[in-house]
CSV table of C-alpha atoms and ligand atoms in Angstrom, one decimal:
chain,number,residue,atom,x,y,z
D,11,MET,CA,81.0,-5.2,29.7
D,12,LEU,CA,78.8,-3.6,32.5
D,13,CYS,CA,78.7,0.3,32.9
D,14,GLN,CA,81.5,1.6,35.1
D,15,ASN,CA,79.7,4.3,36.5
D,16,CYS,CA,76.4,2.3,37.6
D,17,SER,CA,77.6,-1.4,37.5
D,18,LYS,CA,74.0,-2.2,36.5
D,19,ARG,CA,73.5,-1.9,32.6
D,20,GLU,CA,75.7,-3.3,29.6
D,21,ALA,CA,78.0,-0.1,28.7
D,22,THR,CA,77.7,0.7,25.4
D,23,THR,CA,79.5,3.9,25.4
D,24,HIS,CA,82.9,4.3,24.6
D,25,ILE,CA,84.6,7.4,26.0
D,26,LYS,CA,87.6,9.1,25.3
D,27,ARG,CA,88.1,11.8,28.2
D,28,VAL,CA,91.4,13.4,29.5
D,29,VAL,CA,92.0,12.0,33.4
D,30,ASN,CA,94.9,13.2,35.3
D,31,GLY,CA,96.9,13.9,32.1
D,32,GLU,CA,96.2,11.1,30.0
D,33,ALA,CA,93.9,10.2,27.5
D,34,THR,CA,92.1,7.3,29.0
D,35,GLU,CA,88.4,5.5,27.8
D,36,ALA,CA,85.4,5.0,30.1
D,37,HIS,CA,82.6,2.6,29.4
D,38,LEU,CA,79.4,3.6,30.4
D,39,CYS,CA,75.8,2.5,29.7
D,40,GLN,CA,73.6,5.2,27.4
D,41,GLU,CA,72.1,6.6,30.6
D,42,CYS,CA,74.9,7.2,32.6
D,43,ALA,CA,77.1,9.1,29.3
D,44,ALA,CA,73.7,11.2,28.9
D,45,LYS,CA,73.7,11.8,32.8
D,46,LEU,CA,77.4,12.5,32.8
D,47,GLY,CA,77.0,15.1,30.2
D,48,TYR,CA,78.6,13.3,27.3
D,49,ASP,CA,75.8,14.3,24.8
D,50,ASN,CA,77.8,16.3,22.4
D,51,PHE,CA,78.9,14.5,19.5
D,52,PHE,CA,81.2,17.2,18.6
D,53,ASP,CA,82.9,17.9,21.3
D,54,ASN,CA,84.7,16.4,24.1
D,55,PHE,CA,84.1,12.3,22.9
D,56,SER,CA,83.5,9.6,20.7
D,57,LEU,CA,81.3,6.6,20.8
D,58,ASN,CA,83.1,4.3,19.0
D,59,LEU,CA,80.6,0.8,19.5
D,60,PRO,CA,77.8,0.4,16.9
D,61,ASP,CA,75.2,-0.1,19.0
D,62,ILE,CA,74.8,3.5,20.3
D,63,PHE,CA,75.2,4.6,16.8
D,64,SER,CA,72.7,2.4,15.3
D,65,SER,CA,70.5,3.2,18.1
D,66,PHE,CA,70.1,6.5,16.0
D,67,PHE,CA,68.7,4.9,13.1
D,68,GLY,CA,66.1,2.7,15.0
D,69,ASP,CA,64.6,-0.2,14.2
D,70,SER,CA,62.8,0.7,11.1
D,71,ALA,CA,66.3,2.0,9.6
D,72,ARG,CA,67.3,-1.8,10.4
D,73,ALA,CA,64.5,-3.4,9.0
D,74,LEU,CA,65.3,-1.0,5.5
D,75,ALA,CA,69.1,-2.3,5.7
D,76,GLY,CA,67.6,-5.8,4.4
D,77,SER,CA,69.2,-5.5,1.1
D,78,ARG,CA,73.0,-5.7,1.7
D,79,THR,CA,74.3,-6.1,-1.8
D,80,ASP,CA,73.2,-2.4,-2.6
D,81,ARG,CA,76.4,-0.6,-1.8
D,82,CYS,CA,77.8,2.8,-2.9
D,83,GLU,CA,79.7,2.8,-5.9
D,84,LYS,CA,82.3,5.3,-4.5
D,85,CYS,CA,83.3,3.8,-1.3
D,86,GLY,CA,81.6,0.3,-1.0
D,87,CYS,CA,79.7,1.1,1.7
D,88,SER,CA,75.8,-0.7,1.9
D,89,PHE,CA,73.4,0.8,4.5
D,90,ASP,CA,74.0,-2.2,6.6
D,91,ASP,CA,77.2,-0.5,7.3
D,92,ILE,CA,76.3,2.9,8.3
D,93,VAL,CA,73.6,1.1,10.6
D,94,LYS,CA,75.9,-0.7,12.1
D,95,THR,CA,78.9,1.6,12.6
D,96,GLY,CA,76.7,4.8,12.5
D,97,MET,CA,79.0,6.5,10.2
D,98,VAL,CA,78.4,7.2,6.8
D,99,GLY,CA,81.0,6.2,4.3
D,100,CYS,CA,81.4,9.3,1.7
D,101,ALA,CA,79.4,12.3,0.4
D,102,ASP,CA,78.1,10.0,-2.2
D,103,CYS,CA,76.4,7.8,-0.1
D,104,TYR,CA,74.0,10.5,1.1
D,105,ASP,CA,72.8,10.7,-2.2
D,106,LYS,CA,72.6,6.9,-3.0
D,107,PHE,CA,71.1,6.4,0.4
D,108,PHE,CA,69.1,9.6,1.0
D,109,ASP,CA,65.4,8.4,1.1
D,110,LYS,CA,66.8,5.7,3.7
D,111,LEU,CA,68.7,8.0,5.6
D,112,LEU,CA,66.4,11.0,6.0
D,113,PRO,CA,64.2,9.6,8.8
D,114,SER,CA,67.2,9.2,11.0
D,115,ILE,CA,68.2,12.4,10.0
D,116,GLN,CA,64.6,14.1,11.2
D,117,ARG,CA,65.4,12.0,14.5
D,118,ILE,CA,68.4,13.4,15.4
D,119,HIS,CA,67.8,17.0,14.0
D,120,GLY,CA,64.1,17.2,14.2
D,121,ARG,CA,64.4,19.2,10.5
D,122,THR,CA,65.5,17.5,7.5
D,123,ARG,CA,66.3,21.2,5.6
D,124,HIS,CA,69.6,23.1,5.6
D,125,VAL,CA,69.6,26.8,6.0
D,126,GLY,CA,72.7,27.6,6.4
D,127,SER,CA,75.5,28.9,4.4
D,128,VAL,CA,76.9,27.4,1.4
D,129,PRO,CA,80.7,27.0,0.3
D,130,ALA,CA,82.0,29.3,-2.2
D,131,GLU,CA,82.1,27.2,-5.0
D,132,GLN,CA,78.7,26.0,-4.5
D,133,LEU,CA,77.4,29.2,-4.7
D,134,THR,CA,78.3,30.3,-8.1
D,135,GLU,CA,77.2,26.9,-9.1
D,136,THR,CA,73.6,26.9,-7.7
D,137,THR,CA,73.1,30.5,-8.9
D,138,ALA,CA,73.8,29.3,-12.4
D,139,THR,CA,71.4,26.4,-12.5
D,140,GLU,CA,69.1,28.8,-11.1
D,141,LYS,CA,69.5,31.1,-14.0
D,142,LYS,CA,69.4,28.2,-16.4
D,143,GLU,CA,66.1,27.2,-14.6
D,144,GLU,CA,64.6,30.9,-15.0
D,145,THR,CA,65.4,31.5,-18.4
D,146,ALA,CA,64.2,27.9,-19.4
D,147,GLU,CA,60.8,29.0,-17.4
D,148,GLU,CA,61.0,32.5,-19.2
D,149,LYS,CA,60.7,31.3,-22.7
D,150,ILE,CA,58.5,28.6,-21.9
D,151,ALA,CA,56.0,32.0,-20.6
D,152,SER,CA,57.0,33.7,-23.9
D,153,LEU,CA,56.1,31.1,-25.9
D,154,GLU,CA,53.0,30.4,-24.4
D,155,ALA,CA,51.8,34.2,-24.8
D,156,GLU,CA,53.1,33.5,-28.2
D,157,MET,CA,51.0,30.9,-28.8
D,158,LYS,CA,48.1,32.5,-27.3
D,159,LYS,CA,48.4,35.2,-29.7
D,160,ALA,CA,48.5,32.7,-32.7
D,161,ILE,CA,45.7,31.0,-31.3
D,162,ASP,CA,43.6,34.6,-31.3
D,163,ALA,CA,44.4,35.1,-34.7
D,164,GLN,CA,43.2,31.3,-35.7
D,165,ASN,CA,47.3,30.6,-37.0
D,166,PHE,CA,46.8,26.9,-35.9
D,167,GLU,CA,49.8,26.1,-37.9
D,168,GLN,CA,51.9,28.3,-36.1
D,169,ALA,CA,50.5,27.4,-32.6
D,170,ALA,CA,51.3,23.9,-33.2
D,171,VAL,CA,54.8,24.5,-33.6
D,172,LEU,CA,55.0,26.5,-30.4
D,173,ARG,CA,53.1,23.9,-28.8
D,174,ASP,CA,55.3,21.5,-29.5
D,175,LYS,CA,59.0,23.8,-28.7
D,176,ILE,CA,57.2,24.4,-25.4
D,177,LYS,CA,56.4,20.8,-24.9
D,178,GLU,CA,60.1,20.0,-25.8
D,179,LEU,CA,61.2,22.4,-23.2
D,180,LYS,CA,59.2,21.4,-20.4
D,181,GLU,CA,60.0,17.8,-21.3
D,182,ASP,CA,63.7,19.0,-21.0
D,183,LYS,CA,63.6,20.6,-17.6
E,7,MET,CA,98.7,35.9,22.7
E,8,THR,CA,96.6,32.8,23.2
E,9,TRP,CA,93.2,33.0,25.0
E,10,TYR,CA,94.1,31.7,28.0
E,11,GLN,CA,97.1,34.3,28.3
E,12,ASN,CA,94.6,37.1,27.8
E,13,SER,CA,90.8,38.2,28.6
E,14,GLY,CA,88.0,39.5,26.8
E,15,LYS,CA,84.4,40.6,27.0
E,16,ASP,CA,82.8,39.5,30.1
E,17,SER,CA,85.9,37.7,31.4
E,18,ASP,CA,84.3,37.9,35.0
E,19,ILE,CA,82.1,34.8,33.9
E,20,VAL,CA,83.4,33.7,30.2
E,21,LEU,CA,86.8,32.2,30.0
E,22,SER,CA,86.6,31.2,26.2
E,23,THR,CA,84.6,31.2,22.9
E,24,ARG,CA,84.8,28.6,20.7
E,25,VAL,CA,83.6,28.1,17.3
E,26,ARG,CA,84.1,24.9,15.2
E,27,LEU,CA,83.0,23.9,11.7
E,28,ALA,CA,83.2,20.1,10.3
E,29,ARG,CA,84.1,19.9,6.5
E,30,ASN,CA,85.0,17.1,4.1
E,31,LEU,CA,86.7,16.8,1.1
E,32,ARG,CA,84.0,15.5,-1.6
E,33,ASP,CA,86.5,13.7,-3.5
E,34,PHE,CA,87.7,11.3,-0.6
E,35,PRO,CA,85.7,9.0,1.5
E,36,PHE,CA,85.0,9.8,5.2
E,37,PRO,CA,88.3,9.1,7.3
E,38,ASN,CA,86.3,5.8,8.5
E,39,ARG,CA,87.1,4.5,5.2
E,40,LEU,CA,90.5,5.6,4.3
E,41,ASP,CA,93.7,4.0,5.5
E,42,LYS,CA,97.2,5.9,6.1
E,43,ASN,CA,98.2,7.1,3.4
E,44,GLU,CA,95.1,8.2,1.9
E,45,CYS,CA,94.6,10.2,5.3
E,46,ARG,CA,98.2,11.8,4.7
E,47,LYS,CA,97.1,12.8,1.0
E,48,VAL,CA,93.9,14.5,2.6
E,49,ASN,CA,96.1,16.2,5.7
E,50,GLU,CA,98.5,17.3,2.9
E,51,THR,CA,96.0,18.4,0.5
E,52,VAL,CA,94.2,20.9,3.4
E,53,ARG,CA,97.8,21.9,4.6
E,54,ASP,CA,98.4,23.4,1.2
E,55,VAL,CA,95.5,25.3,1.0
E,56,LEU,CA,95.1,26.8,4.6
E,57,LEU,CA,99.5,27.2,5.0
E,58,ALA,CA,99.5,29.5,1.5
E,59,GLY,CA,100.4,33.1,2.3
E,60,ASP,CA,99.7,32.5,5.7
E,61,ASP,CA,103.1,32.3,7.8
E,62,SER,CA,101.0,32.2,11.4
E,63,LEU,CA,100.4,28.5,10.7
E,64,PHE,CA,101.9,25.1,11.4
E,65,TYR,CA,101.8,21.9,10.2
E,66,THR,CA,102.5,18.8,12.5
E,67,GLU,CA,101.8,15.2,12.3
E,68,MET,CA,99.9,14.0,15.3
E,69,SER,CA,102.6,10.9,15.4
E,70,ALA,CA,105.3,13.5,15.7
E,71,LEU,CA,103.9,14.4,19.2
E,72,ASN,CA,104.4,12.5,22.4
E,73,SER,CA,101.5,11.5,24.7
E,74,TYR,CA,102.0,14.1,27.0
E,75,GLN,CA,102.3,16.9,24.0
E,76,ALA,CA,99.3,15.5,22.6
E,77,VAL,CA,96.8,15.6,25.6
E,78,SER,CA,98.3,19.1,26.7
E,79,LEU,CA,96.7,20.0,23.4
E,80,ALA,CA,93.3,18.8,24.5
E,81,GLU,CA,93.9,20.1,28.3
E,82,LYS,CA,94.1,23.5,26.5
E,83,HIS,CA,91.0,23.1,24.7
E,84,LEU,CA,92.8,23.2,21.3
E,85,ILE,CA,92.0,19.9,20.5
E,86,SER,CA,89.3,17.1,21.4
E,87,PRO,CA,90.5,14.0,23.6
E,88,GLU,CA,89.4,11.9,21.0
E,89,PHE,CA,92.1,13.0,18.9
E,90,ALA,CA,94.4,13.4,21.1
E,91,SER,CA,94.2,9.4,22.1
E,92,ASP,CA,94.9,8.3,18.7
E,93,SER,CA,97.6,9.7,16.1
E,94,THR,CA,96.8,7.2,13.5
E,95,GLY,CA,96.7,9.1,10.3
E,96,ARG,CA,96.2,12.3,12.1
E,97,ALA,CA,97.4,15.9,11.5
E,98,LEU,CA,97.0,19.3,13.3
E,99,ILE,CA,97.5,22.7,12.0
E,100,LEU,CA,98.2,25.2,14.6
E,101,SER,CA,98.4,28.9,15.1
E,102,LYS,CA,101.4,30.4,16.7
E,103,ASP,CA,98.8,32.4,18.9
E,104,GLU,CA,96.8,29.0,19.3
E,105,ASP,CA,93.5,30.6,18.2
E,106,VAL,CA,93.3,28.2,15.2
E,107,SER,CA,93.5,24.8,15.1
E,108,VAL,CA,92.3,22.3,12.7
E,109,MET,CA,92.4,18.6,13.3
E,110,LEU,CA,92.5,16.9,10.3
E,111,CYS,CA,91.1,13.1,9.8
E,112,GLU,CA,89.3,13.0,13.0
E,113,GLU,CA,85.8,12.1,12.8
E,114,ASP,CA,85.9,14.4,9.6
E,115,HIS,CA,88.4,15.2,7.4
E,116,VAL,CA,88.6,18.8,8.7
E,117,ARG,CA,87.6,20.1,12.0
E,118,LEU,CA,88.6,23.8,11.9
E,119,GLN,CA,88.5,25.6,15.0
E,120,VAL,CA,88.8,29.4,16.6
E,121,ILE,CA,89.0,30.0,20.1
E,122,TYR,CA,89.4,33.3,21.9
E,123,PRO,CA,89.1,34.6,25.3
E,124,GLY,CA,86.2,36.0,27.0
E,125,LEU,CA,82.6,36.3,25.2
E,126,SER,CA,83.5,36.8,21.6
E,127,LEU,CA,81.2,34.5,19.5
E,128,LYS,CA,80.7,37.0,16.1
E,129,GLU,CA,84.5,37.2,16.0
E,130,ALA,CA,85.3,33.8,16.6
E,131,PHE,CA,82.4,33.0,13.9
E,132,GLU,CA,84.0,35.6,11.4
E,133,LYS,CA,87.4,33.9,11.4
E,134,ALA,CA,86.1,30.7,10.9
E,135,GLU,CA,83.9,31.6,8.5
E,136,GLN,CA,87.1,33.2,6.9
E,137,LEU,CA,89.3,30.1,6.8
E,138,ASP,CA,86.2,27.9,5.7
E,139,SER,CA,85.9,30.4,2.2
E,140,LYS,CA,89.7,29.9,1.7
E,141,LEU,CA,89.3,25.9,1.9
E,142,ALA,CA,85.9,26.2,-0.6
E,143,SER,CA,88.0,28.5,-2.8
E,144,SER,CA,90.2,26.1,-3.6
E,145,LEU,CA,88.6,22.5,-2.5
E,146,ASN,CA,85.8,20.5,-3.4
E,147,ILE,CA,83.5,20.5,-0.1
E,148,ALA,CA,80.8,18.0,0.4
E,149,PHE,CA,77.8,19.5,0.4
E,150,ASP,CA,74.2,19.1,-0.5
E,151,ASP,CA,71.6,21.5,-1.0
E,152,ARG,CA,69.1,20.0,0.9
E,153,ILE,CA,71.4,18.5,4.2
E,154,GLY,CA,74.3,21.0,4.1
E,155,TYR,CA,77.7,20.2,4.8
E,156,LEU,CA,78.1,16.1,4.6
E,157,THR,CA,79.8,14.7,7.4
E,158,GLN,CA,80.6,11.5,8.6
E,159,CYS,CA,78.1,11.1,11.5
E,160,PRO,CA,74.6,12.6,10.6
E,161,THR,CA,74.7,14.8,14.1
E,162,ASN,CA,76.7,17.4,12.4
E,163,LEU,CA,74.9,17.7,9.1
E,164,GLY,CA,73.8,21.3,7.8
E,165,THR,CA,76.0,23.8,9.2
E,166,GLY,CA,78.8,21.6,10.6
E,167,MET,CA,78.9,24.2,13.2
E,168,ARG,CA,79.4,23.7,17.1
E,169,ALA,CA,79.9,27.5,19.0
E,170,SER,CA,80.4,26.9,22.6
E,171,VAL,CA,80.8,29.2,25.5
E,172,MET,CA,83.1,28.1,28.6
E,173,LEU,CA,81.6,29.7,31.8
E,174,HIS,CA,82.4,30.2,35.5
E,175,LEU,CA,79.2,29.7,37.4
E,176,PRO,CA,80.2,28.8,41.3
E,177,ALA,CA,77.4,30.9,42.4
E,178,LEU,CA,74.8,29.5,40.4
E,179,SER,CA,76.5,25.8,41.2
E,180,GLN,CA,75.8,26.7,45.1
E,181,SER,CA,71.8,26.4,44.3
E,182,THR,CA,69.8,24.0,42.3
E,183,ALA,CA,69.4,27.0,39.4
E,184,ILE,CA,72.1,25.2,37.4
E,185,SER,CA,70.6,21.9,37.1
E,186,ARG,CA,66.7,24.0,35.8
E,187,LEU,CA,69.1,26.4,33.7
E,188,ALA,CA,70.3,23.1,32.0
E,189,ALA,CA,66.9,21.7,31.2
E,190,THR,CA,65.5,25.2,30.0
E,191,VAL,CA,68.6,25.6,27.4
E,192,ALA,CA,68.3,21.9,26.5
E,193,LYS,CA,64.5,23.1,25.4
E,194,LEU,CA,66.4,25.9,23.3
E,195,GLY,CA,68.9,23.4,21.6
E,196,LEU,CA,71.5,24.3,23.6
E,197,THR,CA,73.6,22.2,26.2
E,198,LEU,CA,75.5,23.0,29.3
E,199,ARG,CA,77.7,20.6,30.6
E,200,GLY,CA,80.7,20.7,32.9
E,201,ALA,CA,84.0,21.3,31.2
E,202,TYR,CA,86.5,19.9,33.5
E,203,GLY,CA,85.5,16.6,35.7
E,204,GLU,CA,82.1,14.8,35.5
E,205,GLY,CA,78.9,14.5,37.4
E,206,SER,CA,76.5,16.6,38.8
E,207,ARG,CA,79.1,19.2,40.0
E,208,PRO,CA,81.8,19.8,37.5
E,209,THR,CA,85.4,20.3,39.3
E,210,GLY,CA,86.0,24.3,39.5
E,211,ASP,CA,82.3,25.0,38.6
E,212,ILE,CA,83.7,25.7,35.0
E,213,TYR,CA,80.8,24.8,32.2
E,214,GLN,CA,80.3,24.6,28.5
E,215,LEU,CA,77.4,26.0,27.0
E,216,SER,CA,77.0,25.2,23.1
E,217,ASN,CA,74.5,24.6,20.4
E,218,GLN,CA,73.3,21.3,19.8
E,219,VAL,CA,71.4,21.4,16.4
E,220,THR,CA,72.8,22.0,13.5
E,221,LEU,CA,70.6,21.0,10.5
E,222,GLY,CA,67.6,23.4,9.9
E,223,ILE,CA,69.1,26.5,11.9
E,224,SER,CA,71.4,28.9,10.3
E,225,GLU,CA,75.1,29.8,11.2
E,226,GLU,CA,74.0,33.4,12.2
E,227,ALA,CA,70.4,32.0,14.1
E,228,ALA,CA,72.6,29.7,16.0
E,229,ILE,CA,75.3,32.0,16.9
E,230,GLN,CA,72.6,34.5,17.9
E,231,ASN,CA,70.5,32.1,20.2
E,232,LEU,CA,73.7,31.1,22.0
E,233,GLN,CA,74.9,34.5,22.2
E,234,SER,CA,71.2,35.8,24.0
E,235,ILE,CA,71.2,32.9,26.5
E,236,ALA,CA,74.9,33.1,27.3
E,237,GLU,CA,74.1,37.0,28.2
E,238,GLN,CA,71.3,35.8,30.3
E,239,ILE,CA,73.2,33.3,32.1
E,240,ILE,CA,76.1,35.9,32.8
E,241,ALA,CA,73.5,38.3,34.2
E,242,GLN,CA,72.1,35.4,36.4
E,243,GLU,CA,75.4,34.5,37.9
E,244,ARG,CA,76.5,38.4,38.3
E,245,GLN,CA,73.5,38.6,40.4
E,246,ALA,CA,73.7,35.1,42.3
E,247,ARG,CA,77.4,36.3,43.4
E,248,GLN,CA,76.2,39.7,44.9
E,249,SER,CA,74.1,38.0,47.3
E,250,LEU,CA,77.3,35.2,48.0
E,251,LEU,CA,79.1,37.7,48.6
E,252,LYS,CA,77.2,39.1,51.7
E,253,ASP,CA,77.9,36.1,53.0
E,254,ASP,CA,80.7,35.8,56.0
E,255,VAL,CA,81.3,32.1,55.2
E,256,PHE,CA,81.4,32.4,51.7
E,257,ILE,CA,84.0,35.7,52.1
E,258,ASP,CA,86.0,33.6,54.7
E,259,LYS,CA,86.3,30.5,51.9
E,260,ILE,CA,88.1,33.0,49.4
E,261,TYR,CA,90.5,33.9,51.4
E,262,ARG,CA,91.3,30.6,52.8
E,263,SER,CA,91.7,29.7,49.1
E,264,TYR,CA,94.2,32.1,48.4
E,265,GLY,CA,95.9,31.1,51.8
E,266,ILE,CA,96.1,27.6,50.6
E,267,LEU,CA,97.1,28.3,47.0
E,268,ARG,CA,100.0,30.8,48.3
E,269,SER,CA,101.2,28.3,51.2
E,270,ALA,CA,100.7,24.8,49.9
E,271,HIS,CA,103.6,22.0,49.5
E,272,MET,CA,101.9,19.5,47.3
E,273,MET,CA,98.1,20.5,45.4
E,274,SER,CA,96.6,18.0,43.3
E,275,CYS,CA,95.1,19.2,40.1
E,276,ASP,CA,91.5,18.8,41.4
E,277,GLU,CA,91.8,20.8,44.6
E,278,PHE,CA,93.7,23.6,42.7
E,279,THR,CA,90.7,23.6,40.2
E,280,SER,CA,88.5,24.2,43.1
E,281,LEU,CA,90.3,26.4,44.8
E,282,ILE,CA,91.1,28.6,42.2
E,283,SER,CA,87.4,29.0,41.3
E,284,TYR,CA,87.0,30.7,44.7
E,285,VAL,CA,90.1,33.4,44.0
E,286,ARG,CA,88.5,33.9,40.7
E,287,ILE,CA,85.5,35.3,42.1
E,288,GLY,CA,87.3,37.0,45.2
E,289,ALA,CA,89.3,38.7,42.4
E,290,CYS,CA,86.7,39.6,40.0
E,291,ALA,CA,84.9,41.2,42.8
E,292,GLY,CA,87.5,43.4,43.8
E,293,LEU,CA,88.7,41.2,46.9
E,294,LEU,CA,91.7,40.2,45.8
E,295,ASP,CA,94.4,42.1,43.8
E,296,VAL,CA,95.0,39.4,40.9
E,297,PRO,CA,94.5,39.8,37.4
E,298,VAL,CA,92.0,37.5,36.1
E,299,GLU,CA,94.0,36.2,33.1
E,300,LYS,CA,96.8,35.4,35.3
E,301,LEU,CA,94.1,32.9,37.1
E,302,THR,CA,92.9,31.5,33.4
E,303,TYR,CA,96.6,31.2,32.6
E,304,LEU,CA,97.4,29.1,35.8
E,305,LEU,CA,94.1,27.0,35.4
E,306,VAL,CA,95.4,25.8,31.7
E,307,LYS,CA,99.2,25.5,32.7
E,308,MET,CA,98.6,23.4,35.7
E,309,GLN,CA,96.9,20.8,34.1
E,310,PRO,CA,98.7,17.4,34.5
E,311,ALA,CA,99.9,16.8,30.7
E,312,THR,CA,100.7,20.5,30.2
E,313,ILE,CA,103.0,20.3,33.0
E,314,ASN,CA,104.4,17.3,31.7
E,315,ALA,CA,104.9,18.6,28.2
E,316,ASP,CA,106.1,22.3,29.4
E,317,ALA,CA,109.0,20.4,31.1
E,318,GLY,CA,109.7,17.8,28.5
E,319,GLU,CA,109.3,15.5,31.8
E,320,LYS,CA,107.1,12.2,32.6
E,321,TYR,CA,106.6,13.3,36.0
E,322,THR,CA,104.7,11.1,38.6
E,323,SER,CA,101.5,12.4,39.7
E,324,ALA,CA,103.1,13.1,42.8
E,325,GLN,CA,105.8,14.7,41.4
E,326,ARG,CA,103.4,17.1,39.7
E,327,ASP,CA,101.7,18.2,43.1
E,328,VAL,CA,104.9,19.5,44.1
E,329,ILE,CA,105.3,21.3,41.1
E,330,ARG,CA,102.0,22.5,40.8
E,331,ALA,CA,102.2,23.8,44.6
E,332,ASP,CA,105.0,25.6,43.7
E,333,ALA,CA,104.0,27.4,40.6
E,334,VAL,CA,100.9,28.3,41.8
E,335,LYS,CA,102.9,30.2,45.2
E,336,LYS,CA,104.9,32.0,42.9
E,337,ALA,CA,102.6,32.9,40.6
E,338,LEU,CA,100.5,34.4,43.3
E,339,GLU,CA,103.1,36.0,45.3
W,429,ZN,ZN1,75.3,3.1,34.1
W,430,ZN,ZN1,79.9,6.2,-0.2
C-alpha cells in the first residue's frame, strides 16, 4: 500500500487517530509520519506494522535473530518474534535476550542505564542485597586484616585457615 | 472539576499538563501475548489495588462504552486514540474529576495518567507517583536494575514516563519561529508537535511539548527540563503576542472571529477551532470579556464525538455543525 500523504513511498506506519469524531487509521510512510509529527510513541498513535518496529532493531539485530529455537521459557517468545513485531513478550524476555536487545535500546535512547525511580517493593529488596554484599565485603576485609596479623606474628597455620575462609567467601559472592 | 472546566498557572498559554507512567505486572506476559481472559485478570488485579479505599475512582470495561463515548474520552485527552479504537480486553479507571485516568491493557498493562489545567508538572507528577506507589506496594511491578521499568515496546524503558504540556502558540505560529523551536527542543530530548490536526500548522495553533527520552534520565530531571523549556516558550509567545497586538489587521481578526462565533448558524469543528484561537488571544489580552476557562471548556466540548456522547445521539456531521454553532452562540452571549 502506498502512503496516503505522499502517494510515493510504501506505507509502513499504521496510525490511529481521531478525525471528525471517529478513530480512524492512516497508512503513512516513515518520512511522512515523522513530518506530520507522529514520532511520540507513547502518545497519540501506535505503529502496528512489524516493519517500522523492526527497523529499530536494525539489520545487525536481524542477523542475530538466527537461532529461532531459543525461546523465553515464560512466554514462548523468540528473539525473532521480538524483531518481527517490535514488541517484547514479557519481563523475562528482557533478561533472556538482554545482550541482543541492548544495541537497539542504545539506538533508541542513546543511553542504556536507568537512573530514575525504583518501585517501592524493589527498593527494600535492593537495599537488602546491597547490605548482604557490604557485610560479605566487610567480613573479607576484617579476615584479611586478621590474616595479615597472623602472618606478621608468623602464625602460618592460622593464616592458612583464614586464607581458606576468605577464598570461600570470595567464591560465594 | 475537570481540567477543561478550570484554569491554572500560565493558562493564557498552557491549556493542560499531563504526566503518564507505563507499568507492567511481572507475573503476566505483556498485552500482545495475552488473550481476552488474561487481560481481564490483569485489569481486575489493578482495579482491586487502585480502587481500594479510593471512592473517587471508578472502573469500566471499554466494551461497555459505545464508539462515541470512547472517542470522546480521546478528544478530552484522557485516553489515546489507539485505546479508543479497539475495546478488546481493555478497561479504564477514571476519577470523577477526570484528572486521573488509567488505561488497562493498552500497549502496557497499566498506563496511568494525571492531567491538570495550566502548567503544573510537579503537582501532576506527585499525584502520578502517589498512585504508582500504591500499585508497587501491592503488585510485583516489572522492573530491571539496569534498564528500569520494563515495557512492551523498548521505546518506553527506563522511567516509562511521558510528561507533556499543551500550549496555545498562535503568535509563534505566525512566523517561522515555531519550526526553529521544534528543531531546538528536539536537540534537548523533547518533541513539539500539533495537538489537533496535522501538517505544518495545526488547527487552533495548539501544540504539545513532551519529553522523548525515558532511559538514562531521572523523572525529576526530565520534568525539570520540560518545565524550563516550557517557561522559555511561554515567555517567547507572550513577547510575540505583544507585537502582534499592535497590528490592526490582527486585532480586526480577533473581533471578527468573535463575531462569527456569536452569529453563525453552522460551524465545522475545524472552523470553530481556528476562530476560538483568536478569541482566546483577545480574551487573554483583555480585548474581550470572556473567561479563558470557558474557551477551554468549549474547545473540548465542541469536539465531534463529545457532542454525540453528551447528547447520546448519533448526529451526522452536518447536524453537529448546527448544534455546535448554537451551543457556541449561547455560551458567548
Ligand atoms: Zn509518504
Ligand atoms: Zn518472555
